[in-house]
PDB file of C-alpha atoms in Angstrom:
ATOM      1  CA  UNK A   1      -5.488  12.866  10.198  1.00  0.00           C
ATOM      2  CA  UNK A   2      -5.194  16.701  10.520  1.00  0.00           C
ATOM      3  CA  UNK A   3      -8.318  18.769  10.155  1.00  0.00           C
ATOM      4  CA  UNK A   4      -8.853  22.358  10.161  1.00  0.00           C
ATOM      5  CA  UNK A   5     -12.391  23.860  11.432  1.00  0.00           C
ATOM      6  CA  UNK A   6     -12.114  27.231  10.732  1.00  0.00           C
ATOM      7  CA  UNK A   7     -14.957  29.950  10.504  1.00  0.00           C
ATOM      8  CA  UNK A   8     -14.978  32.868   8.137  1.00  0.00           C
ATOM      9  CA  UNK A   9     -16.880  36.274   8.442  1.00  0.00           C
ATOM     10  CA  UNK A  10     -16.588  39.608   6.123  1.00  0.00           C
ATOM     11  CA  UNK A  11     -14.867  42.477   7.858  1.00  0.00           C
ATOM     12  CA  UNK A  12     -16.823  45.563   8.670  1.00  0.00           C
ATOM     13  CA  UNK A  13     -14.440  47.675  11.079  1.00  0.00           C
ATOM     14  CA  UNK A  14     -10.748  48.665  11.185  1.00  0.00           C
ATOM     15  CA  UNK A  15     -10.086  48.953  14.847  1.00  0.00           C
ATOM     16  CA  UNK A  16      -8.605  44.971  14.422  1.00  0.00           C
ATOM     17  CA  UNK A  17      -5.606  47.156  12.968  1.00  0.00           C
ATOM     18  CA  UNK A  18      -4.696  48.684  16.568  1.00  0.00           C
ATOM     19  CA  UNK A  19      -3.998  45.113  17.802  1.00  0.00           C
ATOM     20  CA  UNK A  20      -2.271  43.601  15.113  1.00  0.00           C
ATOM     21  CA  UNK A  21       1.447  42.329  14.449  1.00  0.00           C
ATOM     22  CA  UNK A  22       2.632  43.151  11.093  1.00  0.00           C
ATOM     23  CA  UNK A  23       1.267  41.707   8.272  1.00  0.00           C
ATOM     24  CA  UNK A  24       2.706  38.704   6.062  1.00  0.00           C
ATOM     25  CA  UNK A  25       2.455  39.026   2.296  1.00  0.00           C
ATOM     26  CA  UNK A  26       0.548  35.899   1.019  1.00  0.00           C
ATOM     27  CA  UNK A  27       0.631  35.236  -2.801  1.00  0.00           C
ATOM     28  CA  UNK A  28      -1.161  31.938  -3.893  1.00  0.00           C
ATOM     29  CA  UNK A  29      -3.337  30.155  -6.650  1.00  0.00           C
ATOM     30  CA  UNK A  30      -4.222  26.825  -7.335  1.00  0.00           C
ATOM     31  CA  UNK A  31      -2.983  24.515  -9.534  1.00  0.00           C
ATOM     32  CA  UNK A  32      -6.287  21.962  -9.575  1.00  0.00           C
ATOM     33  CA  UNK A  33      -9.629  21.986  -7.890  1.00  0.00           C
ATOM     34  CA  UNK A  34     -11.691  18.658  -8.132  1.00  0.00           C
ATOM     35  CA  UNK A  35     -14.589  17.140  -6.613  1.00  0.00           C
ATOM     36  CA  UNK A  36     -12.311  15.114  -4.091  1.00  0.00           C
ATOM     37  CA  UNK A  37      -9.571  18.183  -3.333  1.00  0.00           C
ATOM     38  CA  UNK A  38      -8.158  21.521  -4.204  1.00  0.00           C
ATOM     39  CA  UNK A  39      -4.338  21.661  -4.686  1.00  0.00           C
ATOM     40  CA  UNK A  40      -2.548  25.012  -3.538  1.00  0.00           C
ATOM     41  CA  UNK A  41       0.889  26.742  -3.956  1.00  0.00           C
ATOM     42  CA  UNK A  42       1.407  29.717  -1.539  1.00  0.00           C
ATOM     43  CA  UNK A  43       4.582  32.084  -1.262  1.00  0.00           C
ATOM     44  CA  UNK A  44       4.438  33.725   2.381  1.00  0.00           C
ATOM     45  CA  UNK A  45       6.711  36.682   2.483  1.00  0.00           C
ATOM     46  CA  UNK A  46      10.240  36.214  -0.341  1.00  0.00           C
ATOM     47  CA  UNK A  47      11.393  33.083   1.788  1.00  0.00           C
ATOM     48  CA  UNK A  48       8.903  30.257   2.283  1.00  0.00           C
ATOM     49  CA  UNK A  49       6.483  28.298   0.059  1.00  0.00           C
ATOM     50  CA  UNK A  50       4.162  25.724   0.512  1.00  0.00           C
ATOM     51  CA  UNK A  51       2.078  23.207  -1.702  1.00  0.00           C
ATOM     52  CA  UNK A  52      -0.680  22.262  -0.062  1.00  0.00           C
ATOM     53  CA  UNK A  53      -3.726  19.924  -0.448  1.00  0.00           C
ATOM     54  CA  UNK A  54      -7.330  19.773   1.242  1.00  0.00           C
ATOM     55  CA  UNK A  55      -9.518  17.654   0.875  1.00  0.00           C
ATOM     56  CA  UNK A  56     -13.118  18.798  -0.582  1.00  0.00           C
ATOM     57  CA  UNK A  57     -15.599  16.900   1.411  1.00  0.00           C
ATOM     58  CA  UNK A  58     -17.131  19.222   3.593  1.00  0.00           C
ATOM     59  CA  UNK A  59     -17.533  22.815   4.921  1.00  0.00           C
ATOM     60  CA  UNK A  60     -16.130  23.060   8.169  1.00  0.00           C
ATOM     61  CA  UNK A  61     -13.491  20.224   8.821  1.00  0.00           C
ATOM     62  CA  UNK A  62     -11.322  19.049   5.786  1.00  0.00           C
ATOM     63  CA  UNK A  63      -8.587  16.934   6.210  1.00  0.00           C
ATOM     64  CA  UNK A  64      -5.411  18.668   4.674  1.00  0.00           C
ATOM     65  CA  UNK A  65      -1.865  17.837   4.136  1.00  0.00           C
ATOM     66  CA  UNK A  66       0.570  20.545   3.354  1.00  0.00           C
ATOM     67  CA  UNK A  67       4.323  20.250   2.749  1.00  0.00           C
ATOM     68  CA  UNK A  68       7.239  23.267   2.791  1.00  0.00           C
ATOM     69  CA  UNK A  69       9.041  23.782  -1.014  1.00  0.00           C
ATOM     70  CA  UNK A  70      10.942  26.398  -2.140  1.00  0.00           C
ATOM     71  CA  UNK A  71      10.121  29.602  -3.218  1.00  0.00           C
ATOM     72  CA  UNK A  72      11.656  28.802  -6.485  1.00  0.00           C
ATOM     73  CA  UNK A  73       9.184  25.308  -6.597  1.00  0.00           C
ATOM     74  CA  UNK A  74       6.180  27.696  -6.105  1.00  0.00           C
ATOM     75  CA  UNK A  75       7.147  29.914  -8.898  1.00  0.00           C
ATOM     76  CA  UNK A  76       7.553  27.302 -11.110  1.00  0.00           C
ATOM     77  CA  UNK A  77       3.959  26.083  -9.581  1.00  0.00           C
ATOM     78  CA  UNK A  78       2.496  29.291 -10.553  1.00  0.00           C
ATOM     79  CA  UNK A  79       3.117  28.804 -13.985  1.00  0.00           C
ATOM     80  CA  UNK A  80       0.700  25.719 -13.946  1.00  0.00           C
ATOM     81  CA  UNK A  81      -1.971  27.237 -12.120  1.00  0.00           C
ATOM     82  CA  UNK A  82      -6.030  27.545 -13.010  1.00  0.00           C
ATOM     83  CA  UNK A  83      -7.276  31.035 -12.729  1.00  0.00           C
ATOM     84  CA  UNK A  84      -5.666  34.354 -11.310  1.00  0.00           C
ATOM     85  CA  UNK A  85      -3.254  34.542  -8.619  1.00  0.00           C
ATOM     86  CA  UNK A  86      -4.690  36.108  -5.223  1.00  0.00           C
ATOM     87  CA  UNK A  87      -2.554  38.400  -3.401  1.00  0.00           C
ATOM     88  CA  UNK A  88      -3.056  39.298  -0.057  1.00  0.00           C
ATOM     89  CA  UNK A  89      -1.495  41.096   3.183  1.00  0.00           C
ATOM     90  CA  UNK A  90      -2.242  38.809   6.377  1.00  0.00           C
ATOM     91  CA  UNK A  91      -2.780  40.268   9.970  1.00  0.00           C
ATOM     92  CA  UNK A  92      -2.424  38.112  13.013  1.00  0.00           C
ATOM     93  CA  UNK A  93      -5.366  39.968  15.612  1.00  0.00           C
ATOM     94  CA  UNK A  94      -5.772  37.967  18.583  1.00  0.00           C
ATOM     95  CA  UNK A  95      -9.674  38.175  20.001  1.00  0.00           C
ATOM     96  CA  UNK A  96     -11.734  36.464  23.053  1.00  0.00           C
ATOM     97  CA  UNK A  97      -8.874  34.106  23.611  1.00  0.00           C
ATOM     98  CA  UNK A  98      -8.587  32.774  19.667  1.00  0.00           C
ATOM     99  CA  UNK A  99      -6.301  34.211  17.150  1.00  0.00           C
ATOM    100  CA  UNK A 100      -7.957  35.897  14.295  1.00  0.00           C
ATOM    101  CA  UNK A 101      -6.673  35.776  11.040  1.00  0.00           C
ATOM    102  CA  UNK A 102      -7.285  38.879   9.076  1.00  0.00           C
ATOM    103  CA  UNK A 103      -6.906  38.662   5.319  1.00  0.00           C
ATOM    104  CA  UNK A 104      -6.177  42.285   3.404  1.00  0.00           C
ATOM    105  CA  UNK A 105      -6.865  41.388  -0.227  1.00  0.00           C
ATOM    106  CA  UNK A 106      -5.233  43.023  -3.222  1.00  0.00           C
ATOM    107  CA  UNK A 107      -5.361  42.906  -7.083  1.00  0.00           C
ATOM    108  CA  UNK A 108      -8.474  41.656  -8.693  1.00  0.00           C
ATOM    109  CA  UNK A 109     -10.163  41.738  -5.103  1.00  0.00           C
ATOM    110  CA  UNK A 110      -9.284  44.500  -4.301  1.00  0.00           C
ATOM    111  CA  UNK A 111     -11.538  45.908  -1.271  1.00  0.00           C
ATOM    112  CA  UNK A 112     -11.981  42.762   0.261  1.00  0.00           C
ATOM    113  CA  UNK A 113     -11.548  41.507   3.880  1.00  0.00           C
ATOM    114  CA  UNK A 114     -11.974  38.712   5.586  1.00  0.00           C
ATOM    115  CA  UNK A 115     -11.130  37.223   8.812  1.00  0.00           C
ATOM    116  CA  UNK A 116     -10.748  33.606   9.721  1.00  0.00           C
ATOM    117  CA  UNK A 117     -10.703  31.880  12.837  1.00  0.00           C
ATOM    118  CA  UNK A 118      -9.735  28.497  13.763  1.00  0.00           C
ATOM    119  CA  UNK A 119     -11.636  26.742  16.499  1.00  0.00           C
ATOM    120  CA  UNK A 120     -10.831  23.566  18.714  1.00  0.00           C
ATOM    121  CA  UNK A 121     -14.645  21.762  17.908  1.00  0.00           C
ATOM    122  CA  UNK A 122     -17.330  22.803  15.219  1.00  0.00           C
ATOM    123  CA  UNK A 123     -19.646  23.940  17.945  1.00  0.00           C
ATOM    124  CA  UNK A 124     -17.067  25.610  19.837  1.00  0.00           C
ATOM    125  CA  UNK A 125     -18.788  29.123  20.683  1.00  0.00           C
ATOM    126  CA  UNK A 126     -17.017  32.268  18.997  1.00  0.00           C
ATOM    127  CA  UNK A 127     -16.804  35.549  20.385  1.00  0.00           C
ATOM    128  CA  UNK A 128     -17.254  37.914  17.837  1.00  0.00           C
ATOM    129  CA  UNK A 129     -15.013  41.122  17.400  1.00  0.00           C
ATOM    130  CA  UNK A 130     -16.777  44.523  16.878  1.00  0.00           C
ATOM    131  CA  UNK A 131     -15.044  44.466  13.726  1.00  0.00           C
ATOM    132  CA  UNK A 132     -16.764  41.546  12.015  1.00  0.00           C
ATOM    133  CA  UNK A 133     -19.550  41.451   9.967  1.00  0.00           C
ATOM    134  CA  UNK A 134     -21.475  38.315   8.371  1.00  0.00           C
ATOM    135  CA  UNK A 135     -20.039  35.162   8.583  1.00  0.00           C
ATOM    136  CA  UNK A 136     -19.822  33.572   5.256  1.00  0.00           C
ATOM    137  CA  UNK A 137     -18.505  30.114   6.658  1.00  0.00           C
ATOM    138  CA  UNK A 138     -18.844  27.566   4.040  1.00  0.00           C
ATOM    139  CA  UNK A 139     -20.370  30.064   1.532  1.00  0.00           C
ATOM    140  CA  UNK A 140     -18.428  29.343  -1.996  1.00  0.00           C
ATOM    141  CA  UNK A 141     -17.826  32.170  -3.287  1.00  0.00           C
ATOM    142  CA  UNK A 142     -15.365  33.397  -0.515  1.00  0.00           C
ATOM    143  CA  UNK A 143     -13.453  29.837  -1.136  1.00  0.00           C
ATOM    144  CA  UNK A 144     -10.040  31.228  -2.683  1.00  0.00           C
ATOM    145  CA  UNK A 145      -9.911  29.374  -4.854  1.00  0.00           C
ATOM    146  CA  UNK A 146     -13.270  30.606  -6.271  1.00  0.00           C
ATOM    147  CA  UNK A 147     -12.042  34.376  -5.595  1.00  0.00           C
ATOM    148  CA  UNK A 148      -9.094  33.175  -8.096  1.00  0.00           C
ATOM    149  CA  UNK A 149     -11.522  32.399 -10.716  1.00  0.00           C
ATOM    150  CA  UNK A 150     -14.448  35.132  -9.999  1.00  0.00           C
ATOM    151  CA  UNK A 151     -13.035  37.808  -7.793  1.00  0.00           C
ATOM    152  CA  UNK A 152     -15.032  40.082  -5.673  1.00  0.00           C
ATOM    153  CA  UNK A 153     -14.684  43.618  -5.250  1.00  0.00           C
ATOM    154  CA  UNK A 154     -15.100  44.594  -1.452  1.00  0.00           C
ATOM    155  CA  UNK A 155     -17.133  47.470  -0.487  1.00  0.00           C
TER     156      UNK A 155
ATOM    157  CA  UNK B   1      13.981  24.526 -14.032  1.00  0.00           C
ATOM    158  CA  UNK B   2      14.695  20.788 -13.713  1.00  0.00           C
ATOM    159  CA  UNK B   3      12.978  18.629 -17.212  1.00  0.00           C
ATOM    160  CA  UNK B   4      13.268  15.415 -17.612  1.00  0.00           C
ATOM    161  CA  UNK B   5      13.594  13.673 -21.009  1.00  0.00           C
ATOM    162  CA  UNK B   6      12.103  10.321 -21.265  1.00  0.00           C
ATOM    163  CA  UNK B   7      11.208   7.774 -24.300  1.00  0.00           C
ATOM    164  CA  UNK B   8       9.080   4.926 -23.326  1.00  0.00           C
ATOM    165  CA  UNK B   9       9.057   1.068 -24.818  1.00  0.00           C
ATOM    166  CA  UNK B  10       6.429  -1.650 -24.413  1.00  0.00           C
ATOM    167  CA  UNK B  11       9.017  -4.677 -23.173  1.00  0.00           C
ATOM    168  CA  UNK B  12       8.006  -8.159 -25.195  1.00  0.00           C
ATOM    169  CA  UNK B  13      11.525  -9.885 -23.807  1.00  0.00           C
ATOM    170  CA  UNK B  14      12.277 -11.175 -20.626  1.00  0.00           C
ATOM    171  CA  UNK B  15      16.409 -11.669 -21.103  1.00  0.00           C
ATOM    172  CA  UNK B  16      16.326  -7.964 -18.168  1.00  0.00           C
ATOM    173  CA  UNK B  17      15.430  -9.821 -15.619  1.00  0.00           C
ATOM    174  CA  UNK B  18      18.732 -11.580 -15.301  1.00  0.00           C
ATOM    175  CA  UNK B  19      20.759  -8.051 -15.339  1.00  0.00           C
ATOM    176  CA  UNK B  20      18.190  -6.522 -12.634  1.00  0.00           C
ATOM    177  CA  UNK B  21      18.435  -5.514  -9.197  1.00  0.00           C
ATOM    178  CA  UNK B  22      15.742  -6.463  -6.550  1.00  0.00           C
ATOM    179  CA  UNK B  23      12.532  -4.301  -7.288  1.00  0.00           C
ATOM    180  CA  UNK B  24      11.152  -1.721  -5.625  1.00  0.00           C
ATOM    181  CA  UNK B  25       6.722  -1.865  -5.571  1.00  0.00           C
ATOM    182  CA  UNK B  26       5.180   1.258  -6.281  1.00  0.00           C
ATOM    183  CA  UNK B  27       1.692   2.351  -5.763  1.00  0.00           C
ATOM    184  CA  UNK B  28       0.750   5.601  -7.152  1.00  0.00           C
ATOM    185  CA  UNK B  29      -2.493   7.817  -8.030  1.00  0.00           C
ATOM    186  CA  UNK B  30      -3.139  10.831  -9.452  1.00  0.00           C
ATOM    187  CA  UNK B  31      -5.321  13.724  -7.232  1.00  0.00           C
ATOM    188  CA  UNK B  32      -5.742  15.856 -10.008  1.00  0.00           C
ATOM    189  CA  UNK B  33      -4.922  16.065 -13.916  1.00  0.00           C
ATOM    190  CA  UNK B  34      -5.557  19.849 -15.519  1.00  0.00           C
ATOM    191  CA  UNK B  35      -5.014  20.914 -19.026  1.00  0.00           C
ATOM    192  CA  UNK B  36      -1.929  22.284 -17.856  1.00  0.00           C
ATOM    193  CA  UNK B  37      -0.373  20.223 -14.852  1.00  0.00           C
ATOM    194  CA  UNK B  38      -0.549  16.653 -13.107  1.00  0.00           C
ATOM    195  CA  UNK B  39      -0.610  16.419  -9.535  1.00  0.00           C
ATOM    196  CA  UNK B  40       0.696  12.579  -8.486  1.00  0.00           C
ATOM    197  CA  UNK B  41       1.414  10.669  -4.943  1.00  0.00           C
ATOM    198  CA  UNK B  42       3.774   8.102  -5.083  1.00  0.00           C
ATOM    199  CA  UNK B  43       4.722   5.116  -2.189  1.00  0.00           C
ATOM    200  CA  UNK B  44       7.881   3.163  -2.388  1.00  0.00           C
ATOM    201  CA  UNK B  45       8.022   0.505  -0.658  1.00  0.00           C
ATOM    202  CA  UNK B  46       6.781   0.802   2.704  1.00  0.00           C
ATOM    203  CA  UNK B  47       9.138   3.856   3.800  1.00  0.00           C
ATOM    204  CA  UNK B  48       9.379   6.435   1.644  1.00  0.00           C
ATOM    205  CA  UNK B  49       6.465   8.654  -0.191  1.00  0.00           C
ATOM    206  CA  UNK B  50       6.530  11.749  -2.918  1.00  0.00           C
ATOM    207  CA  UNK B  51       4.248  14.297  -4.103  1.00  0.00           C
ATOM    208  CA  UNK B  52       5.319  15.426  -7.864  1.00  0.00           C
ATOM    209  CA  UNK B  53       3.447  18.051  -9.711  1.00  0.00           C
ATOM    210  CA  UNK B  54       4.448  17.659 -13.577  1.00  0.00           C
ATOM    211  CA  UNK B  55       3.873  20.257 -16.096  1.00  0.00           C
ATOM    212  CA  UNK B  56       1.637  18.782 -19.187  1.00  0.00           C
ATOM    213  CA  UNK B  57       2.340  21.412 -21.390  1.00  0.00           C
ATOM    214  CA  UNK B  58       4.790  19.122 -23.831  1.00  0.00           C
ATOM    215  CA  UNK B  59       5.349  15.662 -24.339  1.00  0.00           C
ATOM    216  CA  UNK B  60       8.891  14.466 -24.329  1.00  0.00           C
ATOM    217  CA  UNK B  61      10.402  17.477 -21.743  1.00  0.00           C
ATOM    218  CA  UNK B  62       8.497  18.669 -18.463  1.00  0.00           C
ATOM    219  CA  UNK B  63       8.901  20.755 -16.027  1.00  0.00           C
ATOM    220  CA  UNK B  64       8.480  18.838 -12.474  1.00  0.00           C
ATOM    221  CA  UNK B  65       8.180  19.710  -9.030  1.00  0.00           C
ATOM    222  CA  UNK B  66       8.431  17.094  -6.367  1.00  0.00           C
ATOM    223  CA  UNK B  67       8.916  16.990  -2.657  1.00  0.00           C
ATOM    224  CA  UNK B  68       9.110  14.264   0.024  1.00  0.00           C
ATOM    225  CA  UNK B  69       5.812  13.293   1.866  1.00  0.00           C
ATOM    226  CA  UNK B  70       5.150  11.092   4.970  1.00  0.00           C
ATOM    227  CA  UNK B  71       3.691   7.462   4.208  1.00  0.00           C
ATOM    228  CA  UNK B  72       0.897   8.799   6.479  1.00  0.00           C
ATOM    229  CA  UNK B  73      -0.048  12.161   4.463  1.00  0.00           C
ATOM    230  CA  UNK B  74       0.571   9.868   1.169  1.00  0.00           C
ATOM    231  CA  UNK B  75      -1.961   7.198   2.278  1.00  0.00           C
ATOM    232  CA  UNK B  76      -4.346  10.274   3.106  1.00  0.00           C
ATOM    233  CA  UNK B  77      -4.188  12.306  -0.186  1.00  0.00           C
ATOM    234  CA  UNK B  78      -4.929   8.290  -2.186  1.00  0.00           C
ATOM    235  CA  UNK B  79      -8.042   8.896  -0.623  1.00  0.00           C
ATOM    236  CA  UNK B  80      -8.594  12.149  -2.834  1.00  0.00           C
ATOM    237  CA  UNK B  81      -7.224  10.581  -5.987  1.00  0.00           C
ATOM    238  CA  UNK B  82      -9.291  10.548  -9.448  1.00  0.00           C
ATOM    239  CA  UNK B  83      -8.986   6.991 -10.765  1.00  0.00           C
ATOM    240  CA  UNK B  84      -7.951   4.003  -9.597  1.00  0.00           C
ATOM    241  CA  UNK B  85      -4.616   2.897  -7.784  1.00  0.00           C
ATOM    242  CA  UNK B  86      -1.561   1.921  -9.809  1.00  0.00           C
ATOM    243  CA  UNK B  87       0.439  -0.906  -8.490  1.00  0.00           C
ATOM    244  CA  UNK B  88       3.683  -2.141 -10.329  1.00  0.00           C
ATOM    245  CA  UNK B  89       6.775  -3.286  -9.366  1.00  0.00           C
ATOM    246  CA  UNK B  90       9.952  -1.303 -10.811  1.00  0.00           C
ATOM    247  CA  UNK B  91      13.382  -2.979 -11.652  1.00  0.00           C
ATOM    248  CA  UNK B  92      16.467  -0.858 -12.847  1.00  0.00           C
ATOM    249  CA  UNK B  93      18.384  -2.012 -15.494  1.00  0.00           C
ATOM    250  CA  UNK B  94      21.513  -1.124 -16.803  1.00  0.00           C
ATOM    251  CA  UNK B  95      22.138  -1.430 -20.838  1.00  0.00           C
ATOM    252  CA  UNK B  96      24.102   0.427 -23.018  1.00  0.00           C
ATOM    253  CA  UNK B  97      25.357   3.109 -20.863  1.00  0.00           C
ATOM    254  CA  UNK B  98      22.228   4.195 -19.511  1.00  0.00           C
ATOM    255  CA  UNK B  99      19.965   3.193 -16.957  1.00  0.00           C
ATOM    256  CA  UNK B 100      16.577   1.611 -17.655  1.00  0.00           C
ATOM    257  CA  UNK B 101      13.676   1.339 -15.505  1.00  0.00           C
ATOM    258  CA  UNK B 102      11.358  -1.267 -16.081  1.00  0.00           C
ATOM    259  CA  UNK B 103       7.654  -1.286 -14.713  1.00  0.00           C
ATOM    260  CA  UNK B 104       5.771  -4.405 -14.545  1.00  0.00           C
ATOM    261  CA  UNK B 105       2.112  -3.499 -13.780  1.00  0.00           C
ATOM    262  CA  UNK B 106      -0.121  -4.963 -11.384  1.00  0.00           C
ATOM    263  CA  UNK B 107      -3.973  -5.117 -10.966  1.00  0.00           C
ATOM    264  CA  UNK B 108      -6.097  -3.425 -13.661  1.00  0.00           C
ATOM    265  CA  UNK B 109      -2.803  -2.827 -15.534  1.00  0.00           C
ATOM    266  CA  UNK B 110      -1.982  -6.693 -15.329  1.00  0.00           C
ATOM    267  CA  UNK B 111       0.152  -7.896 -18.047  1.00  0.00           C
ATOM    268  CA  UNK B 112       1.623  -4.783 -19.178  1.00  0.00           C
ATOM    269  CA  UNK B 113       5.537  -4.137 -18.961  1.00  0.00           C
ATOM    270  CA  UNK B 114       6.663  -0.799 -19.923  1.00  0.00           C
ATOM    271  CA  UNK B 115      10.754   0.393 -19.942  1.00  0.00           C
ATOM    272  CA  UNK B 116      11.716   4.280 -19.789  1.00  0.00           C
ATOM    273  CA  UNK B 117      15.251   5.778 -19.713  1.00  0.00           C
ATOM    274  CA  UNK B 118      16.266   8.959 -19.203  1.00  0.00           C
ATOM    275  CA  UNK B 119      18.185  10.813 -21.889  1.00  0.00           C
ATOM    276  CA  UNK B 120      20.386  13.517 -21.491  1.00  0.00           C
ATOM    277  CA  UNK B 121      18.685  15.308 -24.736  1.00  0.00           C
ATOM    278  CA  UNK B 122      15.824  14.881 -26.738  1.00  0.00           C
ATOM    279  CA  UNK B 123      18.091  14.030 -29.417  1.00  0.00           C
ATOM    280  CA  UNK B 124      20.168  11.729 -28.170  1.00  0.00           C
ATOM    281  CA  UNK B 125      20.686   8.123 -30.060  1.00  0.00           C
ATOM    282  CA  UNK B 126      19.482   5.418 -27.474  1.00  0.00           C
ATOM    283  CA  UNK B 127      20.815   1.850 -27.862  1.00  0.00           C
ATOM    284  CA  UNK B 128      17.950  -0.401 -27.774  1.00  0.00           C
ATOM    285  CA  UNK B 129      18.043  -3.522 -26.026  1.00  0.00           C
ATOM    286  CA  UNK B 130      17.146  -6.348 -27.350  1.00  0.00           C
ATOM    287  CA  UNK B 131      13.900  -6.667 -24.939  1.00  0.00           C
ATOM    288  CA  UNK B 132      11.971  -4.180 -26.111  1.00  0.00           C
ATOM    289  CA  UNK B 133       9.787  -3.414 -28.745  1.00  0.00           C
ATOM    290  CA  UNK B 134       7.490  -0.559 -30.162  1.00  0.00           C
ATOM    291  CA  UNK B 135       8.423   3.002 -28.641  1.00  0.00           C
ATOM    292  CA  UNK B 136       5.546   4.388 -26.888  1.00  0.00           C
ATOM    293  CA  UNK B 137       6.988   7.945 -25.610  1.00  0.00           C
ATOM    294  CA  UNK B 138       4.502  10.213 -26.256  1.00  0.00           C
ATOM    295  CA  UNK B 139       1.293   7.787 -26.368  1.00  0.00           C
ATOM    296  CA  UNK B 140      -1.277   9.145 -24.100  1.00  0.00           C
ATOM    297  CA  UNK B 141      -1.977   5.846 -23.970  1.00  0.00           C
ATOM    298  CA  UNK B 142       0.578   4.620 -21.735  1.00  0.00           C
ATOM    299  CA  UNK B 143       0.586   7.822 -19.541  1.00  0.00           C
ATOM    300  CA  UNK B 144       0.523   6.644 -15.841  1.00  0.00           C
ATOM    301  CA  UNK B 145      -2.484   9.314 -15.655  1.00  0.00           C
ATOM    302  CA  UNK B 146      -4.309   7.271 -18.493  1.00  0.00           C
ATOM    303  CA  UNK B 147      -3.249   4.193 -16.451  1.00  0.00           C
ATOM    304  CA  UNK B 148      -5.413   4.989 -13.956  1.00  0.00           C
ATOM    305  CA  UNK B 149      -8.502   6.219 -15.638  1.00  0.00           C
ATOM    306  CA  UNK B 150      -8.399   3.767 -18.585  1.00  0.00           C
ATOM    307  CA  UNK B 151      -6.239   0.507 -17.766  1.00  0.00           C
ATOM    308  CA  UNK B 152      -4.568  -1.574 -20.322  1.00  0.00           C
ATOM    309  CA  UNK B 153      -4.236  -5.572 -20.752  1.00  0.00           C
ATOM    310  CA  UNK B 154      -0.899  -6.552 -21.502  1.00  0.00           C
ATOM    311  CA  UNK B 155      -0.012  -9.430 -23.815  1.00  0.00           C
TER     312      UNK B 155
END
């Protein structure tokens, strides 16, 4: 069973930019969030989709099972989605020995930035980048799929 | 876009059995149903496993997006399902130029036997065999969905 532990934080800095590859364009939304799971469609770049599925259990370690389609699946996805689609420009940054995922958003959340990073155990010590701020791990409103039904405007 | 058109007939004969192939046992469960999409996992047999989103925006033609899943990642998302587990076996059946497929259910849906064929368009003049009786396409009733949530007794 594959399961993703993953911490979150807001993004304070820009020096993260110095060190980064180039970015990945990310457009997703969610065609059903329920108690048990949230189901997600995801175009990365013009030329690969994916529909994905994680469970809704806990904070920190969900169990997740995600499957390529085609870019013309996800579109047709989109149309059956709940709330907005989230756009986004992804950075690869890699920090203190983990890889940092840095999340540019656009459209309605606009200003917003938040970096991810996944770690081997849930108390697996993280060393933080100059560049992050508070960590909003497991804080709701920073779910996607909650920014693609109540977006938040970044500073 | 790929639709499929289906009508849907409770069965009250038993004369198909004699013109079907072996069946194939199906157990299937739905993670998510929204106002405007299903989101189903589907085993066959003991090999083979699907994830189909369906659009739920009309009754007789539907958009649908499916891709092939592992028997381990389907047996994983059952555990995220809303409702119970459908079980039925499936026979195909071949009458009057098209081909039928014939569901006998299993467990809460005990009793119930329910034949769909595909039709090139919605308009299209369907021979009926002599095996079935009342069309049900378009009864929420018999949706797989409301299968799940809200079982029905056969005869």
């Amino acid at each position: 069973m594959p399961a993703e532990i993953e911490r979150k934080y807001l993004v304070t800095g820009s020096e993260w930019s110095d060190a980064s590859a180039p970015s990945v364009q990310i457009r997703q939304a969610y065609i059903a969030n329920t108690p048990l799971a949230s189901v997600r469609v995801r175009i990365k770049g013009t030329t690969s989709a994916f529909l994905t599925i994680k469970g809704a259990d806990a904070a920190l370690s969900r169990a997740e099972v995600e499957t390529a389609i085609t870019v013309a699946q996800a579109e047709e996805l989109l149309t059956m989605r709940q709330g907005a689609v989230i756009e986004k420009s992804r950075f690869r940054v890699p920090f203190g020995g983990l890889m940092w995922e840095i999340d540019v958003f656009e459209g309605e959340n606009a200003g917003l930035i938040i970096a991810e990073v996944e770690v081997p155990t849930a108390d697996h010590a993280v060393e933080l980048p100059p560049w992050v701020g508070q960590e909003v791990t497991g804080d709701a409103r920073y779910y996607n799929a909650n920014l693609a039904s109540d977006p938040i405007r970044g500073a």
